[in-house]
């Protein structure tokens, strides 16, 4: 794991696709080194569509070749085209934030709004708005707190996450599935099924990290980010999103830990955190013994180890 410029190899072989249409979804762990995650065209969000600029190839190349490189200039990749693509990737019916601005309303003067947002981001005048607190029921009868960001914050976060993915999709390990482009719970289940079928399994550990999103330590998260990100402007933006606070019943409260569930940046930040505190440790454990690991920080915050 300490060899310079190399990523982890697959843990289990891929299950042969049964249908051509499902090939991309089924070929999971056996497709080669983690660098395969970053060779596709860059697309903000889940469905930004064609025409998005692909200016992050150099970032990917450096991240892949030099595992100790720290990136000092990333914000310039957050250009108007990437912001525009991030806007179109947001669901039109998404709930508005504390300012009440909807996707449709923002789009009525889209180019002027994006120009203003771009200017403020690059001039250091951008200010993150507090999240609007909402709750959704959990299976155990409790409620899960959500932080609904304003539309403009969603746009900025999606664009920044797209840039950071050029670095972290090279770094993240092959057995990590949660909140990653082209991956999801079904891919993790597929890897588990193949592992159980083709490896000798003696036990299964199903662990739930209690209140993971709401208890992330901001100081440690900042340290983890600084291993790779040296662009102070990007780090300040992330700090603004984490410290913007929440508004519930008209009252603002400070956020000293955690990342809002529902915010576009939170899944990536959660993966960065888990990468350093769990995944790297798990890989060392795998190399010492005949184990298989699949981590899926899904809404239920599950990590599974075989």
Short mmCIF file of C-alpha atoms in Angstrom, two decimals:
data_model
loop_
_atom_site.label_atom_id
_atom_site.label_comp_id
_atom_site.label_asym_id
_atom_site.label_seq_id
_atom_site.Cartn_x
_atom_site.Cartn_y
_atom_site.Cartn_z
CA UNK A 1 0.00 0.00 0.00
CA UNK A 2 2.97 2.29 0.43
CA UNK A 3 4.28 1.98 -3.12
CA UNK A 4 4.32 5.38 -4.75
CA UNK A 5 1.78 5.92 -7.50
CA UNK A 6 -0.05 2.61 -7.14
CA UNK A 7 -3.63 1.93 -6.14
CA UNK A 8 -5.20 -1.14 -4.64
CA UNK A 9 -6.00 -4.13 -6.80
CA UNK A 10 -9.46 -5.69 -6.85
CA UNK A 11 -10.42 -7.73 -3.82
CA UNK A 12 -12.76 -10.20 -5.54
CA UNK A 13 -13.20 -11.15 -9.18
CA UNK A 14 -16.03 -9.64 -11.16
CA UNK A 15 -19.20 -11.62 -11.69
CA UNK A 16 -19.62 -12.11 -15.46
CA UNK A 17 -22.46 -9.88 -16.73
CA UNK A 18 -25.61 -11.77 -17.59
CA UNK A 19 -26.96 -9.15 -19.93
CA UNK A 20 -25.24 -6.60 -22.11
CA UNK A 21 -27.42 -3.81 -20.74
CA UNK A 22 -26.35 -4.58 -17.20
CA UNK A 23 -22.67 -5.08 -17.94
CA UNK A 24 -21.61 -1.71 -16.61
CA UNK A 25 -23.51 -2.27 -13.39
CA UNK A 26 -22.30 -5.79 -12.78
CA UNK A 27 -18.58 -5.56 -13.56
CA UNK A 28 -17.45 -4.26 -10.21
CA UNK A 29 -14.34 -5.38 -8.37
CA UNK A 30 -12.56 -7.28 -11.11
CA UNK A 31 -12.13 -4.47 -13.58
CA UNK A 32 -8.59 -3.53 -12.62
CA UNK A 33 -6.94 -0.85 -10.53
CA UNK A 34 -8.84 2.06 -9.05
CA UNK A 35 -7.63 4.36 -11.82
CA UNK A 36 -10.45 3.00 -13.94
CA UNK A 37 -12.85 5.08 -11.89
CA UNK A 38 -11.46 8.30 -13.29
CA UNK A 39 -11.09 7.68 -16.99
CA UNK A 40 -14.65 8.61 -17.89
CA UNK A 41 -15.64 12.12 -19.02
CA UNK A 42 -16.22 14.55 -16.18
CA UNK A 43 -19.89 15.15 -15.46
CA UNK A 44 -21.10 17.18 -12.48
CA UNK A 45 -23.93 15.62 -10.56
CA UNK A 46 -25.69 12.48 -11.61
CA UNK A 47 -27.08 13.54 -14.96
CA UNK A 48 -25.38 16.69 -16.17
CA UNK A 49 -25.53 15.59 -19.79
CA UNK A 50 -23.07 16.13 -22.63
CA UNK A 51 -21.06 19.27 -23.26
CA UNK A 52 -19.44 19.48 -19.83
CA UNK A 53 -15.79 20.59 -20.00
CA UNK A 54 -13.21 17.86 -19.37
CA UNK A 55 -10.37 20.04 -18.08
CA UNK A 56 -9.57 17.78 -15.15
CA UNK A 57 -7.59 15.15 -17.02
CA UNK A 58 -4.27 16.64 -15.92
CA UNK A 59 -5.46 16.65 -12.30
CA UNK A 60 -6.37 12.97 -12.56
CA UNK A 61 -3.03 12.13 -14.14
CA UNK A 62 -1.02 13.85 -11.41
CA UNK A 63 -3.21 12.37 -8.66
CA UNK A 64 -2.68 8.90 -10.12
CA UNK A 65 1.07 9.21 -10.64
CA UNK A 66 1.97 11.01 -7.41
CA UNK A 67 0.12 9.88 -4.30
CA UNK A 68 1.83 12.57 -2.25
CA UNK A 69 1.00 15.47 -4.55
CA UNK A 70 -0.98 18.35 -3.00
CA UNK A 71 -3.05 20.42 -5.41
CA UNK A 72 -2.61 24.16 -5.02
CA UNK A 73 -4.79 25.42 -7.89
CA UNK A 74 -8.19 23.80 -8.30
CA UNK A 75 -10.74 26.58 -8.02
CA UNK A 76 -10.19 27.77 -11.59
CA UNK A 77 -11.81 24.50 -12.71
CA UNK A 78 -15.04 25.75 -11.13
CA UNK A 79 -15.93 27.82 -14.16
CA UNK A 80 -19.30 28.99 -15.45
CA UNK A 81 -19.71 25.94 -17.67
CA UNK A 82 -19.27 23.63 -14.69
CA UNK A 83 -21.65 25.72 -12.59
CA UNK A 84 -24.18 25.63 -15.40
CA UNK A 85 -23.90 21.85 -15.66
CA UNK A 86 -24.32 21.57 -11.90
CA UNK A 87 -27.53 23.60 -12.08
CA UNK A 88 -28.99 21.32 -14.76
CA UNK A 89 -28.05 18.25 -12.69
CA UNK A 90 -30.26 19.38 -9.79
CA UNK A 91 -33.78 18.00 -9.67
CA UNK A 92 -36.21 20.76 -10.69
CA UNK A 93 -38.59 19.77 -7.89
CA UNK A 94 -35.88 19.77 -5.20
CA UNK A 95 -36.95 21.44 -1.97
CA UNK A 96 -35.73 25.04 -1.63
CA UNK A 97 -33.43 26.20 1.13
CA UNK A 98 -33.85 28.97 3.68
CA UNK A 99 -34.04 31.65 1.00
CA UNK A 100 -36.99 29.97 -0.71
CA UNK A 101 -35.38 30.18 -4.17
CA UNK A 102 -36.54 27.34 -6.39
CA UNK A 103 -34.77 25.73 -9.35
CA UNK A 104 -37.28 27.30 -11.74
CA UNK A 105 -36.97 30.78 -10.27
CA UNK A 106 -33.17 30.71 -10.38
CA UNK A 107 -33.26 29.56 -13.98
CA UNK A 108 -35.38 32.48 -15.16
CA UNK A 109 -32.22 34.58 -15.30
CA UNK A 110 -29.76 31.71 -15.24
CA UNK A 111 -26.76 33.20 -17.03
CA UNK A 112 -26.78 36.39 -14.98
CA UNK A 113 -27.15 34.41 -11.75
CA UNK A 114 -24.32 32.05 -12.68
CA UNK A 115 -22.08 34.95 -13.68
CA UNK A 116 -22.70 36.58 -10.31
CA UNK A 117 -22.08 33.31 -8.44
CA UNK A 118 -18.89 32.66 -10.39
CA UNK A 119 -17.61 36.15 -9.65
CA UNK A 120 -18.27 35.85 -5.92
CA UNK A 121 -16.69 32.39 -5.72
CA UNK A 122 -13.45 33.54 -7.32
CA UNK A 123 -13.31 36.88 -5.54
CA UNK A 124 -13.78 35.32 -2.11
CA UNK A 125 -17.10 37.10 -1.58
CA UNK A 126 -19.27 33.98 -1.67
CA UNK A 127 -21.12 33.33 1.59
CA UNK A 128 -22.73 30.00 2.40
CA UNK A 129 -26.28 30.14 3.73
CA UNK A 130 -27.48 28.05 6.68
CA UNK A 131 -29.22 24.78 5.89
CA UNK A 132 -32.92 24.38 6.48
CA UNK A 133 -33.58 21.58 8.95
CA UNK A 134 -36.02 18.88 7.94
CA UNK A 135 -36.63 15.37 9.19
CA UNK A 136 -37.43 12.06 7.52
CA UNK A 137 -38.55 8.92 9.38
CA UNK A 138 -36.13 6.02 9.90
CA UNK A 139 -36.99 2.33 9.92
CA UNK A 140 -36.43 2.13 13.68
CA UNK A 141 -39.02 4.81 14.38
CA UNK A 142 -36.57 7.63 14.91
CA UNK A 143 -36.09 10.60 12.59
CA UNK A 144 -33.09 11.40 10.43
CA UNK A 145 -32.16 15.11 10.31
CA UNK A 146 -31.60 16.59 6.87
CA UNK A 147 -29.92 19.85 5.99
CA UNK A 148 -31.49 21.40 2.90
CA UNK A 149 -29.07 23.85 1.30
CA UNK A 150 -30.06 26.82 -0.81
CA UNK A 151 -30.09 26.24 -4.55
CA UNK A 152 -27.01 28.39 -5.06
CA UNK A 153 -25.11 26.46 -2.40
CA UNK A 154 -26.14 23.22 -4.11
CA UNK A 155 -24.78 24.49 -7.42
CA UNK A 156 -21.45 25.57 -5.90
CA UNK A 157 -21.08 22.34 -3.94
CA UNK A 158 -21.81 20.13 -6.94
CA UNK A 159 -19.24 21.97 -9.05
CA UNK A 160 -16.55 21.78 -6.36
CA UNK A 161 -17.28 18.10 -5.70
CA UNK A 162 -16.87 17.38 -9.40
CA UNK A 163 -13.41 18.93 -9.31
CA UNK A 164 -12.41 17.11 -6.12
CA UNK A 165 -13.60 13.81 -7.56
CA UNK A 166 -10.79 14.06 -10.10
CA UNK A 167 -8.41 13.62 -7.17
CA UNK A 168 -10.32 11.36 -4.84
CA UNK A 169 -11.69 8.88 -7.36
CA UNK A 170 -8.05 8.01 -7.96
CA UNK A 171 -7.35 7.69 -4.24
CA UNK A 172 -10.43 5.85 -3.00
CA UNK A 173 -10.04 2.10 -2.73
CA UNK A 174 -11.71 -0.53 -4.85
CA UNK A 175 -13.89 -1.89 -2.05
CA UNK A 176 -15.44 1.51 -1.30
CA UNK A 177 -18.90 1.88 -2.88
CA UNK A 178 -20.93 4.52 -1.09
CA UNK A 179 -21.68 7.83 -2.84
CA UNK A 180 -19.22 7.32 -5.68
CA UNK A 181 -19.77 7.98 -9.41
CA UNK A 182 -21.00 4.87 -11.16
CA UNK A 183 -21.27 2.90 -7.91
CA UNK A 184 -24.04 2.16 -5.45
CA UNK A 185 -25.46 -0.36 -2.98
CA UNK A 186 -26.26 -2.88 -5.69
CA UNK A 187 -22.63 -2.96 -6.79
CA UNK A 188 -21.59 -3.55 -3.19
CA UNK A 189 -24.10 -6.38 -2.84
CA UNK A 190 -22.82 -7.87 -6.08
CA UNK A 191 -19.24 -7.83 -4.77
CA UNK A 192 -20.40 -9.43 -1.52
CA UNK A 193 -22.27 -12.15 -3.39
CA UNK A 194 -19.26 -12.94 -5.56
CA UNK A 195 -16.99 -12.96 -2.52
CA UNK A 196 -19.25 -15.35 -0.62
CA UNK A 197 -19.53 -17.65 -3.65
CA UNK A 198 -15.82 -17.75 -4.54
CA UNK A 199 -14.02 -17.31 -1.22
CA UNK A 200 -14.08 -19.29 1.99
CA UNK A 201 -16.10 -17.10 4.38
CA UNK A 202 -16.04 -17.83 8.11
CA UNK A 203 -17.87 -14.80 9.45
CA UNK A 204 -19.59 -11.58 8.40
CA UNK A 205 -19.49 -8.29 10.30
CA UNK A 206 -22.30 -5.79 9.73
CA UNK A 207 -21.39 -2.52 11.47
CA UNK A 208 -23.40 0.68 11.70
CA UNK A 209 -21.43 3.83 12.47
CA UNK A 210 -23.69 5.64 14.87
CA UNK A 211 -24.71 9.15 13.76
CA UNK A 212 -21.83 9.25 11.33
CA UNK A 213 -22.77 12.32 9.28
CA UNK A 214 -23.78 14.38 12.31
CA UNK A 215 -20.63 13.60 14.30
CA UNK A 216 -17.79 14.14 11.80
CA UNK A 217 -14.95 16.00 13.50
CA UNK A 218 -14.29 19.17 11.49
CA UNK A 219 -10.68 19.45 12.61
CA UNK A 220 -9.78 15.93 11.56
CA UNK A 221 -11.69 16.31 8.31
CA UNK A 222 -9.66 19.43 7.54
CA UNK A 223 -6.43 17.51 8.22
CA UNK A 224 -7.51 14.68 5.95
CA UNK A 225 -8.40 17.08 3.13
CA UNK A 226 -5.05 18.82 3.45
CA UNK A 227 -3.25 15.58 2.61
CA UNK A 228 -4.24 16.24 -1.01
CA UNK A 229 -5.81 19.70 -1.25
CA UNK A 230 -3.58 22.75 -0.77
CA UNK A 231 -5.81 25.25 -2.57
CA UNK A 232 -6.81 27.47 0.34
CA UNK A 233 -9.78 28.82 -1.58
CA UNK A 234 -11.28 25.34 -1.92
CA UNK A 235 -10.61 24.57 1.74
CA UNK A 236 -12.25 27.86 2.79
CA UNK A 237 -15.33 27.04 0.73
CA UNK A 238 -15.65 23.66 2.45
CA UNK A 239 -15.18 25.36 5.81
CA UNK A 240 -17.97 27.80 4.99
CA UNK A 241 -20.38 24.98 4.15
CA UNK A 242 -19.54 23.06 7.30
CA UNK A 243 -19.86 26.07 9.61
CA UNK A 244 -22.90 27.74 8.01
CA UNK A 245 -25.19 26.32 10.68
CA UNK A 246 -28.82 25.27 10.45
CA UNK A 247 -32.13 27.03 10.83
CA UNK A 248 -34.95 25.18 12.53
CA UNK A 249 -38.26 26.78 13.49
CA UNK A 250 -36.79 30.17 12.64
CA UNK A 251 -33.83 29.73 15.00
CA UNK A 252 -30.21 29.56 13.83
CA UNK A 253 -27.84 27.15 15.55
CA UNK A 254 -24.12 26.69 15.06
CA UNK A 255 -22.67 23.47 13.64
CA UNK A 256 -19.42 22.55 15.39
CA UNK A 257 -19.30 19.00 14.02
CA UNK A 258 -20.89 16.91 11.32
CA UNK A 259 -21.81 17.48 7.68
CA UNK A 260 -25.45 18.13 6.73
CA UNK A 261 -27.18 15.09 5.30
CA UNK A 262 -28.70 16.22 2.05
CA UNK A 263 -25.92 18.64 1.12
CA UNK A 264 -24.16 17.92 -2.17
CA UNK A 265 -20.68 18.10 -0.64
CA UNK A 266 -21.39 15.89 2.39
CA UNK A 267 -21.12 12.45 0.69
CA UNK A 268 -17.65 13.20 -0.68
CA UNK A 269 -16.50 14.66 2.63
CA UNK A 270 -17.82 11.57 4.40
CA UNK A 271 -15.88 9.35 2.00
CA UNK A 272 -12.68 11.32 2.56
CA UNK A 273 -13.12 10.87 6.30
CA UNK A 274 -13.83 7.14 6.04
CA UNK A 275 -10.96 6.68 3.61
CA UNK A 276 -8.50 7.78 6.26
CA UNK A 277 -10.05 6.37 9.41
CA UNK A 278 -11.40 3.05 8.07
CA UNK A 279 -10.55 2.08 4.49
CA UNK A 280 -6.76 2.43 4.71
CA UNK A 281 -6.79 0.46 7.96
CA UNK A 282 -9.02 -2.19 6.39
CA UNK A 283 -6.64 -2.55 3.45
CA UNK A 284 -3.73 -3.17 5.78
CA UNK A 285 -5.85 -5.81 7.50
CA UNK A 286 -6.73 -7.40 4.16
CA UNK A 287 -3.08 -7.63 3.19
CA UNK A 288 -2.29 -9.41 6.46
CA UNK A 289 -5.09 -11.95 6.26
CA UNK A 290 -7.54 -13.50 3.83
CA UNK A 291 -10.36 -10.99 4.26
CA UNK A 292 -12.69 -9.13 1.95
CA UNK A 293 -14.06 -5.67 2.75
CA UNK A 294 -16.94 -3.67 1.27
CA UNK A 295 -17.66 -0.22 2.68
CA UNK A 296 -20.94 1.51 1.86
CA UNK A 297 -21.52 4.78 3.76
CA UNK A 298 -25.12 4.88 2.60
CA UNK A 299 -27.94 6.75 4.38
CA UNK A 300 -27.80 3.94 6.95
CA UNK A 301 -24.02 4.39 7.33
CA UNK A 302 -23.19 0.71 6.90
CA UNK A 303 -19.73 -0.82 6.65
CA UNK A 304 -19.52 -4.53 5.93
CA UNK A 305 -16.44 -6.68 6.38
CA UNK A 306 -15.95 -10.33 5.54
#
